[in-house]
XYZ file of C-alpha atoms in Angstrom:
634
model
C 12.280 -62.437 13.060
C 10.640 -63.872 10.226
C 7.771 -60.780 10.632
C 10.521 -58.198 10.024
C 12.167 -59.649 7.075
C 9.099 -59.944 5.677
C 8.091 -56.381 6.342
C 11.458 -55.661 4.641
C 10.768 -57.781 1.633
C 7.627 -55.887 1.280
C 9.210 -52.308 1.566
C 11.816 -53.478 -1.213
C 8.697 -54.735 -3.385
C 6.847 -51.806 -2.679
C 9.979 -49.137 -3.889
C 10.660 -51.120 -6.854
C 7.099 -50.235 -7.760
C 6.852 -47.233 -6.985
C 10.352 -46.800 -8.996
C 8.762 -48.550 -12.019
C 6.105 -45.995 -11.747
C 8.310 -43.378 -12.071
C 10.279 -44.133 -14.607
C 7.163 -45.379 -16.764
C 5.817 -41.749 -16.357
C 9.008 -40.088 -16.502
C 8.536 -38.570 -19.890
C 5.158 -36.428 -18.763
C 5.297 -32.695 -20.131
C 5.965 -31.301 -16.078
C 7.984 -32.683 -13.653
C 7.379 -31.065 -10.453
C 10.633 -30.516 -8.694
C 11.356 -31.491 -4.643
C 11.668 -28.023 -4.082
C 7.598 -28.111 -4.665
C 4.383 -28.465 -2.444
C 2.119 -28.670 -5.051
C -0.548 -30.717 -3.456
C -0.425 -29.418 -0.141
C -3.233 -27.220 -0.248
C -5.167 -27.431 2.831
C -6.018 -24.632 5.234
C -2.529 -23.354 7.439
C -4.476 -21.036 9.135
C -7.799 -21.942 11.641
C -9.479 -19.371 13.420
C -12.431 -19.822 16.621
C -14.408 -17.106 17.976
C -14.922 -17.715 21.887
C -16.526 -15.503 24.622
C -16.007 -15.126 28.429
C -19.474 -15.893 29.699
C -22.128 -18.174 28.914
C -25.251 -15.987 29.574
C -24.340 -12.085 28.834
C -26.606 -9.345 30.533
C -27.914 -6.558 29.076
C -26.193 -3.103 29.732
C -23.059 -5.154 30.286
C -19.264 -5.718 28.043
C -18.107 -8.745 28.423
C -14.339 -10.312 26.910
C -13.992 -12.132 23.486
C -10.837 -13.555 21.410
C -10.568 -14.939 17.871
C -8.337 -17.946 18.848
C -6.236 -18.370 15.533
C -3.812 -21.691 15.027
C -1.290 -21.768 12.408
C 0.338 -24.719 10.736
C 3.516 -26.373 12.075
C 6.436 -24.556 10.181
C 4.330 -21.835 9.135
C 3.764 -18.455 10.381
C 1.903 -15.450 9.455
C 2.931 -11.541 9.308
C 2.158 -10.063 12.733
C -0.729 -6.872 12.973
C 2.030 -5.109 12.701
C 4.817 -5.692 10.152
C 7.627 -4.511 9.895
C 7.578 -3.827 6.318
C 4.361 -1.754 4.480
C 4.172 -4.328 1.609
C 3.385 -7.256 3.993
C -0.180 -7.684 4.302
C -0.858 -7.755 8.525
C -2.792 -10.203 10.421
C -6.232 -8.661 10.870
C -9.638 -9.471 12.860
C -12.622 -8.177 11.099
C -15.940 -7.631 14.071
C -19.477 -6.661 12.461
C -22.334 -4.993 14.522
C -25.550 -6.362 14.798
C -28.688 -5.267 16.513
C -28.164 -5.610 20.021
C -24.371 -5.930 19.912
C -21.163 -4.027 19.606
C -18.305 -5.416 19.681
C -15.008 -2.957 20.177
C -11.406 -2.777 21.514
C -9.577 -5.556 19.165
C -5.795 -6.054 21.209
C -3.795 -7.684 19.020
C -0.658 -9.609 20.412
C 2.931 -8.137 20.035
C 4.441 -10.368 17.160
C 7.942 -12.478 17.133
C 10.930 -11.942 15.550
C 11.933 -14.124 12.730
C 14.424 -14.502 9.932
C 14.268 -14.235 6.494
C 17.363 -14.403 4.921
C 18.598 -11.260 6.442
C 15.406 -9.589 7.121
C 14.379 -9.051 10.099
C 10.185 -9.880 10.515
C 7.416 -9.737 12.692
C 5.301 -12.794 12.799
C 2.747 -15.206 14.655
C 2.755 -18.491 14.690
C 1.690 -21.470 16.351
C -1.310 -20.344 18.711
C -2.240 -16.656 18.677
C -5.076 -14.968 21.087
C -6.378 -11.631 19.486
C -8.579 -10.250 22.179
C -11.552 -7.711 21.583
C -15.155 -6.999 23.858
C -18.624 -7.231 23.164
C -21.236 -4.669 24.841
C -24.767 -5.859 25.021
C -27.203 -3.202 24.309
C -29.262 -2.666 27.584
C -32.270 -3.166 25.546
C -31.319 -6.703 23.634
C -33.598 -9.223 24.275
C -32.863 -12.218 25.326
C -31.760 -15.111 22.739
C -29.341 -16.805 20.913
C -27.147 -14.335 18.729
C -24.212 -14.912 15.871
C -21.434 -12.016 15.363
C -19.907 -12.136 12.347
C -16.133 -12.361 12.773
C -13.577 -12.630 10.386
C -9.959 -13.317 10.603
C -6.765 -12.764 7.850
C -3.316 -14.069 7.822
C -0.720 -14.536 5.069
C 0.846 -17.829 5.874
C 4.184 -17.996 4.855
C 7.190 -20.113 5.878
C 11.112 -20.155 5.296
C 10.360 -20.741 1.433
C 7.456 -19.651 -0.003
C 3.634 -17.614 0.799
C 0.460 -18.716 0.127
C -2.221 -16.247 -0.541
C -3.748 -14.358 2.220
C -6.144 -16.848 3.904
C -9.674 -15.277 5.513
C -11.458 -17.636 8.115
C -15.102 -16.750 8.845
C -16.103 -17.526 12.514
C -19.895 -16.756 14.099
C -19.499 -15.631 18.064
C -22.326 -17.074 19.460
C -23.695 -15.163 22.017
C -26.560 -15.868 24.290
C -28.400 -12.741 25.949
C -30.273 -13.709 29.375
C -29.422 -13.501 33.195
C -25.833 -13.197 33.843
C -24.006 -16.920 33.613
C -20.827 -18.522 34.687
C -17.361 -17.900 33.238
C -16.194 -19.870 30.852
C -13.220 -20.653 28.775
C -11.234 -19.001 31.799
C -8.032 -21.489 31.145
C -7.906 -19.709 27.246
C -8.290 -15.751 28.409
C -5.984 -16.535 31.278
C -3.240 -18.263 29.095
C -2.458 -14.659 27.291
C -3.118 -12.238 30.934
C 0.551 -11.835 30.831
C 1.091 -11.133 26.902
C -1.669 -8.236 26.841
C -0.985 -6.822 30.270
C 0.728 -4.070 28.772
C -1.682 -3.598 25.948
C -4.462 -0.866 25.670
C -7.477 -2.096 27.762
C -9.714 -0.802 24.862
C -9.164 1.065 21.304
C -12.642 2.088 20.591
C -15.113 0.494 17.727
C -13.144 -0.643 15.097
C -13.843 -1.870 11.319
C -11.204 -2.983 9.144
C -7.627 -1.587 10.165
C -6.075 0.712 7.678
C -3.369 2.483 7.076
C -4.900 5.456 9.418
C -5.762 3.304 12.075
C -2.475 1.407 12.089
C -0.548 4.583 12.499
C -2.985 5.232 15.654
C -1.994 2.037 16.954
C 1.601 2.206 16.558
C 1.663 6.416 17.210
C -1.224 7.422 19.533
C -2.269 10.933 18.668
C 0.697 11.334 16.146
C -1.185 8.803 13.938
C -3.840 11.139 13.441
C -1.309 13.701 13.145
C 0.850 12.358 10.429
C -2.070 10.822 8.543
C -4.694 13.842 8.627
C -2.658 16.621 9.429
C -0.649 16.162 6.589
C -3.762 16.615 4.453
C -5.276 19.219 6.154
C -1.394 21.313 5.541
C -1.300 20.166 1.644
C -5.184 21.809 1.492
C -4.654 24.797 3.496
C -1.342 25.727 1.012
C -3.175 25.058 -1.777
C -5.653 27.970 -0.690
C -2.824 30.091 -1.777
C -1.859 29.362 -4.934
C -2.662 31.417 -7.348
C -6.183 29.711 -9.188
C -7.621 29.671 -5.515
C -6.365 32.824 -3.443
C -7.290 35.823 -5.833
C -10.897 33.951 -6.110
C -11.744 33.407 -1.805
C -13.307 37.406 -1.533
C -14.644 36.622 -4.503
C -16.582 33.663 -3.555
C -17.574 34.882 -0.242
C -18.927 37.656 -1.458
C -21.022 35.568 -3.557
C -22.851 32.717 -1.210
C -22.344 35.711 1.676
C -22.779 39.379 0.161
C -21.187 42.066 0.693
C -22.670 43.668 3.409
C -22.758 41.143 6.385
C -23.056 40.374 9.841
C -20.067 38.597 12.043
C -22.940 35.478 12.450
C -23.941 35.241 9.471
C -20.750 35.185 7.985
C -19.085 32.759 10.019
C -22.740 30.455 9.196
C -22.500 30.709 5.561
C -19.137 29.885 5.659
C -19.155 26.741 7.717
C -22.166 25.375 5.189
C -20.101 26.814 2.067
C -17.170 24.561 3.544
C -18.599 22.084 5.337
C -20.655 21.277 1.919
C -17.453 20.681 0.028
C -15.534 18.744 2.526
C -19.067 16.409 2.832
C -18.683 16.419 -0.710
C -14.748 15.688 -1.082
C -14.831 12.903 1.639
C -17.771 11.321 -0.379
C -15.890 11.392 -3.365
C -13.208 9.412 -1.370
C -15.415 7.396 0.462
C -16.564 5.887 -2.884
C -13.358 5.789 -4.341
C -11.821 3.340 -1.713
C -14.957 1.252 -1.684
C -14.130 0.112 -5.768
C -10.583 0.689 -4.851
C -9.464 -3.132 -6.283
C -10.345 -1.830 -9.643
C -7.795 1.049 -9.155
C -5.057 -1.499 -7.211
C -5.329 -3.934 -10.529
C -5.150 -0.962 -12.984
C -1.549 0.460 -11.050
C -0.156 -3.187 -11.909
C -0.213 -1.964 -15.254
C 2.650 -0.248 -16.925
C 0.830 1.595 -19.101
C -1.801 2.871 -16.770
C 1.065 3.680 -14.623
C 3.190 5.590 -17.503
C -0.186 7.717 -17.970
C -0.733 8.873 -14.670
C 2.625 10.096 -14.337
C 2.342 11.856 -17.536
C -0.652 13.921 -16.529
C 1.051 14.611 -13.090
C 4.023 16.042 -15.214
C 1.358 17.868 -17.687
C 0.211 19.661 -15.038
C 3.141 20.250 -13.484
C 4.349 21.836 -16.341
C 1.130 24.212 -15.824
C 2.279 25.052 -12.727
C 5.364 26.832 -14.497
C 3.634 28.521 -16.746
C 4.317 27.015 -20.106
C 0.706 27.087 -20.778
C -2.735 27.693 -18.530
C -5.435 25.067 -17.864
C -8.481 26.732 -17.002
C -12.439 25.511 -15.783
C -14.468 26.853 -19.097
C -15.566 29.759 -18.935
C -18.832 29.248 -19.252
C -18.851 27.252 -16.198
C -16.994 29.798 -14.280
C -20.088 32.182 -15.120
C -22.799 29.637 -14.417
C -20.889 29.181 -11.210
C -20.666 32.583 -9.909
C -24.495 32.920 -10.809
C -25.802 29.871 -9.121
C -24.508 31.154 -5.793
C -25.985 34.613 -6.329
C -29.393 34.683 -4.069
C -27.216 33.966 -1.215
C -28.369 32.470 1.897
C -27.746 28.965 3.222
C -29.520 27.549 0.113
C -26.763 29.312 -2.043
C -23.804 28.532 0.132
C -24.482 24.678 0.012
C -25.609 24.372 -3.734
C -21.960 26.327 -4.006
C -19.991 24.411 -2.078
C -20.899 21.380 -3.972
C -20.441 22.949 -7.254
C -16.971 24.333 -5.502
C -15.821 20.390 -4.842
C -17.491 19.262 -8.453
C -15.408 22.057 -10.460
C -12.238 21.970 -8.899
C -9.449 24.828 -9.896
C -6.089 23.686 -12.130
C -4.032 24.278 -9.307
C -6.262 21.766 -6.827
C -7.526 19.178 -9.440
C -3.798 17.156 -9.710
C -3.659 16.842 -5.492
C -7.304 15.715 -4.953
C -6.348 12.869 -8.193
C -3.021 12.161 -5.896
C -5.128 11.769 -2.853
C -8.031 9.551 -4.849
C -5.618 7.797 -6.211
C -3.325 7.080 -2.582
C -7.490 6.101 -0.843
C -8.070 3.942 -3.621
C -5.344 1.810 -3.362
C -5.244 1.545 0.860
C -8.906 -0.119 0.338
C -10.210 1.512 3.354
C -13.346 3.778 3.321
C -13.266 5.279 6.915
C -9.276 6.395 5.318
C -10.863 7.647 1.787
C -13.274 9.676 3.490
C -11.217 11.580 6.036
C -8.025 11.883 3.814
C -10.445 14.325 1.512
C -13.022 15.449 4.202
C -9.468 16.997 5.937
C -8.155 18.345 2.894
C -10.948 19.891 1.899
C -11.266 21.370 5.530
C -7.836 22.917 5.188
C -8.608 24.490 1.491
C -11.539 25.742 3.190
C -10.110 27.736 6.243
C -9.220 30.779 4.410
C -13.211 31.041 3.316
C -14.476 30.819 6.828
C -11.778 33.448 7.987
C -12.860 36.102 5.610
C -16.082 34.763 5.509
C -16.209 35.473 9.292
C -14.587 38.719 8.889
C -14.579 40.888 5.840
C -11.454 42.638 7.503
C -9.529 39.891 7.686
C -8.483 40.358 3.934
C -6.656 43.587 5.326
C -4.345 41.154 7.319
C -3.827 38.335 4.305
C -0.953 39.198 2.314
C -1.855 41.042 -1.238
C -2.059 39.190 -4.363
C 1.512 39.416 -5.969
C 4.834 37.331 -7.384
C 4.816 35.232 -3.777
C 1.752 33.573 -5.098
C 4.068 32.727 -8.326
C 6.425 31.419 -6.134
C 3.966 29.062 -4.076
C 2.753 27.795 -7.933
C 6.288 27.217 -8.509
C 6.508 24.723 -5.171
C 3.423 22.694 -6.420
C 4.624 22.041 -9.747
C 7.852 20.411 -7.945
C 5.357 18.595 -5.654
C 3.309 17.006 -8.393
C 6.536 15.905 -10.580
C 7.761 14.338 -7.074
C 3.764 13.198 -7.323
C 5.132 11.543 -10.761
C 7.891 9.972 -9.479
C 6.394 8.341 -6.863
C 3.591 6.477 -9.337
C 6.675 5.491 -11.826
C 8.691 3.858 -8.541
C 6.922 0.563 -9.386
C 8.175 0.199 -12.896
C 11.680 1.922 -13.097
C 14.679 0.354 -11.085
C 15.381 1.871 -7.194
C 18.589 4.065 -8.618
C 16.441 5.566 -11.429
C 14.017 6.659 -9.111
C 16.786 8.092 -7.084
C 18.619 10.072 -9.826
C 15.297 11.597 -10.890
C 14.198 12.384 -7.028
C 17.483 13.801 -6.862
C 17.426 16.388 -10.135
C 13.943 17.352 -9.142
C 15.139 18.604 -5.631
C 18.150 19.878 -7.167
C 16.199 21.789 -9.868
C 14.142 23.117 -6.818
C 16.863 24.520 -5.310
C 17.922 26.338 -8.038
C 15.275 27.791 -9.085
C 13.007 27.907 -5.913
C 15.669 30.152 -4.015
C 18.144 28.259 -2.666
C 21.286 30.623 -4.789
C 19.389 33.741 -4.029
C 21.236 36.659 -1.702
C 19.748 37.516 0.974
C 20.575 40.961 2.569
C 19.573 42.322 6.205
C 16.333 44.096 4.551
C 14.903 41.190 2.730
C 11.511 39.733 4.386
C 10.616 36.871 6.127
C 9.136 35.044 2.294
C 12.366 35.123 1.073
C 13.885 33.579 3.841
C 11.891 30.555 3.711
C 12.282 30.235 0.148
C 16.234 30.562 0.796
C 15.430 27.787 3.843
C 13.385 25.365 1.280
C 15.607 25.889 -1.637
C 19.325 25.423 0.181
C 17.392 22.246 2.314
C 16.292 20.786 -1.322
C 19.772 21.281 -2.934
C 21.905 19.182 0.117
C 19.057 16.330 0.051
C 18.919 16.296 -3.877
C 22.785 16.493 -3.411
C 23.010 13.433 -0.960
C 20.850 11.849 -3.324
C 22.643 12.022 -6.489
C 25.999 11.639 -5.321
C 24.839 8.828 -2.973
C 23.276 6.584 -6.354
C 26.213 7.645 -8.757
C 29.007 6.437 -6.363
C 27.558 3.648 -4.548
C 26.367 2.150 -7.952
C 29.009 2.203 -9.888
C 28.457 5.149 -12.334
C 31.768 7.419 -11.586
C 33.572 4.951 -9.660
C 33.736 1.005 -9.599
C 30.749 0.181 -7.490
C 31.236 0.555 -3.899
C 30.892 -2.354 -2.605
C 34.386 -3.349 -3.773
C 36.280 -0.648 -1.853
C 33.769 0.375 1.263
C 32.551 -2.930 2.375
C 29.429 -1.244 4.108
C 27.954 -0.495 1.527
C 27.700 -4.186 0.435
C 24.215 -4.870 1.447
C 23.142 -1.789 -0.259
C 24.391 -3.222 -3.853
C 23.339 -6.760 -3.576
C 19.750 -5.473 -3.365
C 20.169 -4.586 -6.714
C 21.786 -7.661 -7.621
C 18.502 -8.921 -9.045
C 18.876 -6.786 -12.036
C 21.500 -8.966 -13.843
C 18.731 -10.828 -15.562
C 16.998 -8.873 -17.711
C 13.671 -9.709 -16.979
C 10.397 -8.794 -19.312
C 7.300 -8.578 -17.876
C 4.590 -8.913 -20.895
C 3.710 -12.931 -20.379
C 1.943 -13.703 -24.025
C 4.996 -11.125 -25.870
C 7.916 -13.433 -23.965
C 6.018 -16.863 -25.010
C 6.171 -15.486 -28.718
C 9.343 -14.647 -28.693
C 10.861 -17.597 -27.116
C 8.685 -19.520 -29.097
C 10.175 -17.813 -32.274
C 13.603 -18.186 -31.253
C 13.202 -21.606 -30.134
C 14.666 -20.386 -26.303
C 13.816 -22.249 -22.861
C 11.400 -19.665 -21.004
C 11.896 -19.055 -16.848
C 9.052 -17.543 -15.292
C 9.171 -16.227 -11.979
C 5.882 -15.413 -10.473
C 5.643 -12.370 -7.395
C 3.206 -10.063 -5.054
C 4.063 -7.235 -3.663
C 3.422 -8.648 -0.266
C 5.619 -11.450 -0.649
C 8.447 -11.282 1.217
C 10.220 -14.271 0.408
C 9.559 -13.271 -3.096
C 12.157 -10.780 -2.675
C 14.212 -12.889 -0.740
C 14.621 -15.194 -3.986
C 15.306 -12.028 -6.370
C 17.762 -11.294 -3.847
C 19.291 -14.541 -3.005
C 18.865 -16.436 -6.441
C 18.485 -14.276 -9.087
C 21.119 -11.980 -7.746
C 23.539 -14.543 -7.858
C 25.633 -14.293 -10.900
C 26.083 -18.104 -11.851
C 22.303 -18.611 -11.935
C 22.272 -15.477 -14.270
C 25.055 -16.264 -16.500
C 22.648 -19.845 -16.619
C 19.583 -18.005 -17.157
C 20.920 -16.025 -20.292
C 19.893 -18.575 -22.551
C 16.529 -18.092 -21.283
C 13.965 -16.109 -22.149
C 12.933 -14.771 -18.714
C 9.537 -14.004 -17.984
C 8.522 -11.812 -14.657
C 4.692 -12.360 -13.924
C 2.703 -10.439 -11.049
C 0.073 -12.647 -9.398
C -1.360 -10.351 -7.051
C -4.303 -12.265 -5.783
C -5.408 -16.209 -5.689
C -8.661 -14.708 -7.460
C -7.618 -12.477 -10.117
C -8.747 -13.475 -13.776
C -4.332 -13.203 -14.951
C -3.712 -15.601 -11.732
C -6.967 -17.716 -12.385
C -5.823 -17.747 -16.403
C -2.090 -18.660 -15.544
C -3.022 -21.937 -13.213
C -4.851 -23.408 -15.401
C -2.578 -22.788 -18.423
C 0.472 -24.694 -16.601
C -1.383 -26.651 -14.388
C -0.533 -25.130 -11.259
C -3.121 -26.881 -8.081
C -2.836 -24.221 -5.833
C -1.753 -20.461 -5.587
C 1.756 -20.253 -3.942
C 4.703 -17.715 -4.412
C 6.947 -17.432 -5.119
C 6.901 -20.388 -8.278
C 9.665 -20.587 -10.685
C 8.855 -22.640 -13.894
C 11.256 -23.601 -16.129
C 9.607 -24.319 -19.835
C 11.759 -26.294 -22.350
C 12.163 -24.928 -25.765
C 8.828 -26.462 -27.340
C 6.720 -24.314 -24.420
C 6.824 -27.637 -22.754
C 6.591 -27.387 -18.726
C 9.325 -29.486 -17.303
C 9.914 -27.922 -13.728
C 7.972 -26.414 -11.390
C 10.079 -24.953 -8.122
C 8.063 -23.447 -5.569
C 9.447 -21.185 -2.744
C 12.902 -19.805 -2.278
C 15.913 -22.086 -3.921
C 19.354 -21.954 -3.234
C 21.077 -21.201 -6.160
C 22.856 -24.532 -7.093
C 19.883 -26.318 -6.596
C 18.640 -23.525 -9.268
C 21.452 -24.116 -11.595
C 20.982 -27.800 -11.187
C 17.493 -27.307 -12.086
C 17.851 -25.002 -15.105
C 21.011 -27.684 -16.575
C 18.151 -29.886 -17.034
C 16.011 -27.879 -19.316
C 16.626 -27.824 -23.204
């Protein structure tokens, strides 16, 4: 008895200190709210690399798994979410002399939660399986495969940045040995059974590969042929059809054999799709420099412009032309003919590119730069370039195949007309990530209207007209009913004609309250919002984001939808700041300058009017305990 009230004593002492400790430093510049994890910063993800065998033979393949653990309460986006912005788990396998490994399974992810979103996740302990084939001439030793795994760890409130575990495979090469680590393959038989045995060699999973994964041959159809279509139509606008007999005539002559034609014209294209899908290939490889340039507004604002200057080329308000001195020095260089000739012209073909190809390939460039993937960057223009090249090989092959391609004439006018709507749709999609989700709408929906108009939709059709017409008729009346839907969808459902729907057609309710996050009026230059509040002697709230994080969006939604915490927040200056990456110089910069310890979002901070820091609330908050939060902030 008298142990416990002593123990009891001692708890009393010890709170009363650790009250008088608190109070005493009370008055510190930042008081880190509950909500907060600030020092919890060790590792929620672990990762193992094991093997099936203890000895591995030559000539044979033997099992692996990355064994991956995640933290209690945590979890981490499946390899396949359910949402693009979500950043998927993801084993990384390097070959090394004597080595190959191949045929990553990953595991089919849980369902979770969050708020009303519906995700696919791991957690707790995950098997991702792949195999390792021994080269029949390794010799025998001790070996280390690189392997890599990545998972963005995230739980119920907020995401931590995308963590990357490094794991070596060790792998000895000799006579055949015993199983081993039977219990582990055996635990996830059951969970793979239905799983492809084997995918092929894999690098890094991208877009294209994902698309396999999920579609089978329809990933490759989707991904590539959808390039491959974009070049082959571009063949026929007007800067590139007139030109093909041209250009064939050149690197083939005029006079020429079925072979020789068909040979010239596979270098001719097969030189500029080498040369296209290098041009991609080194595009996605500095790709982060083109990812941190579209987080800028103004970088973003000029790439839509030039999309819309060319555009407005395509309609013929003025021309843009190659000089044309360079047109002559490029109808010259080709001259002698040959193989020689055909090459050197195919790469000056993919250097020089016309006014009607140059905005696509920058679209393209632009879409492989961003996915970060150089197997993607590669094919995307190695395909495209394929597909602007087929009319060349057909003629090339044939010199009477012109005879069956339609003449040069208004149609070609027409398919101009099509690719200037493309590349202000091109436009649109760029300026998605800094206008609101109905603005983007509206405009989607007056381009497609503007398209039907005037790309055939009103014209008559009579019993004589031809089969061009008709699919302009097709194209133009399918572009007015979607640009239609569209526009009438975002001026009722919003509020513009009538009072917003969701007050008189209650399914449309989730629709609005995505939007909700708009009643704070939030600016998004960091150092400009300090000044001001700072000059208007205003509290600041900053809310920091990533377009992966989901729960970012979940607060936006939840919180900052809600419209007590914005009527509260209107004597704030708010603040918006992206933090795309742990590593970035602006995320680097903004730690230090209000003492954040570690990289977690989303992390509201709440800055009294002297630019003091008095809260810091990490992960989603309800929005009283917001309110209550903000109340205390002067």
């Amino acid at each position: 008895m008298q142990f416990s009230v002593s123990n009891k004593v001692g708890g009393a002492v010890a709170a009363l200190a650790a009250l008088m400790i608190i109070t005493f430093f009370g008055t510190s510049a930042a008081d880190v709210s509950p909500f907060g994890s600030e020092d919890d910063s060790g590792s929620l993800v672990e990762a193992k690399s094991i093997i099936s065998i203890s000895s591995a033979a030559p000539g044979e393949t033997y099992a692996a798994a990355v064994v991956v653990k995640v933290a209690p309460s945590w979890h981490i986006n499946s390899s396949a979410p359910l949402e693009d912005f979500l950043i998927p788990a993801q084993v990384e396998l390097d070959t090394i002399d004597g080595l190959t490994p191949h045929g990553v399974v990953y595991p089919a992810g849980g369902k979770a939660m969050l708020g009303d979103q519906e995700m696919s996740v791991y957690d707790g302990k995950i098997l991702i399986r792949f195999q390792v084939a021994v080269d029949a001439g390794a010799a025998a030793g001790e070996y280390l495969l690189p392997v890599s795994f990545t998972g963005q760890p995230c739980n119920d409130r907020e995401c931590r940045a995308p963590e990357t575990v490094q794991t070596d495979l060790k792998i000895v090469v000799g006579p055949e040995g015993d199983l081993i680590n039977a219990a582990v393959f055996a635990e996830a038989d059951d969970e793979t059974a239905t799983m492809p045995a084997d995918l092929g060699p894999v690098a890094d999973e991208n877009d294209l590969e994902r698309l396999i994964r999920e579609y089978g041959f329809w990933g490759y159809f989707m991904a590539l042929g959808v390039a491959f279509l974009t070049g082959l139509l571009l063949s026929f606008s007007p800067c590139t059809y007139p030109m093909v007999p041209i250009t064939v005539s050149i690197f083939a002559g005029q006079q020429r054999s079925l072979g020789r034609g068909f040979v010239l014209s596979l270098f001719y294209v097969g030189t500029m799709a080498l040369m296209y899908g290098i041009m991609g290939l080194i595009v996605s490889l500095v790709g982060g420099v083109f990812g941190a340039w579209l987080a800028s507004t103004p970088v973003v604002i000029g790439i839509s412009v030039v999309f819309v200057i060319f555009a407005l080329s395509m309609f013929g308000l003025y021309e843009l032309q190659v000089p044309q001195a360079l047109r002559n020095k490029m109808g010259t260089t080709g001259s002698r003919g040959g193989v020689g000739g055909a090459i050197l012209l195919g790469v000056i073909a993919a250097l020089v590119v016309s006014p009607c190809v140059g905005p696509f390939v920058a679209g393209i460039l632009l879409y492989v730069a961003t996915s970060g993937s150089p197997v993607v960057g590669f094919l995307m223009l190695f395909v495209f370039a394929l597909g602007l090249g087929t009319l060349y090989v057909i003629i090339g092959t044939s010199s009477s195949a012109i005879n069956a391609l339609p003449n040069s004439g208004a149609w070609m006018e027409t398919v101009k007309k099509f690719f200037g709507f493309v590349l202000l749709l091109m436009a649109l999609y760029f300026l998605r990530t800094i206008v609101s989700a109905e603005l983007t709408a509206i405009l989607t929906a007056l381009v497609l209207l503007a398209f039907g108009v005037f790309g055939g939709g009103l014209d008559r059709l009579t019993p004589e007209t031809s089969f061009f017409p008709r699919v302009k008729k097709f194209l133009g009346v399918l572009a007015l009913l979607v640009g239609g839907y569209l526009l009438l969808g975002s001026l009722v459902t919003q509020g513009f004609i009538l009072p917003a729907s969701s007050g008189w057609m209650p399914g449309f309710a989730d629709t609005t309250a995505e939007h909700q996050s708009e009643l704070i009026p939030w600016e998004r230059d960091l150092e400009a919002g300090l000044a001001r509040a700072k000059a208007e002697q205003r509290p600041v709230l900053i809310d920091t984001w990533a377009t992966w994080c989901a729960n970012c969006k979940v607060l936006d939604k939840k919180t900052f939808g809600n419209p007590e915490v914005a009527a509260e927040a209107a004597r704030f200056l708010p603040l918006k700041v992206q933090l795309e990456t742990d590593k970035s110089p602006a995320t680097i910069d903004f730690m230090a300058r209000f003492g954040l310890k570690h990289y977690s979002l989303p992390t509201t901070l709440l800055l009294d009017s002297e630019g003091g820091v008095r809260r810091i609330l990490q992960g989603v908050i309800e929005p009283e305990d917001m309110i209550a939060e903000m109340r205390k902030v002067r």
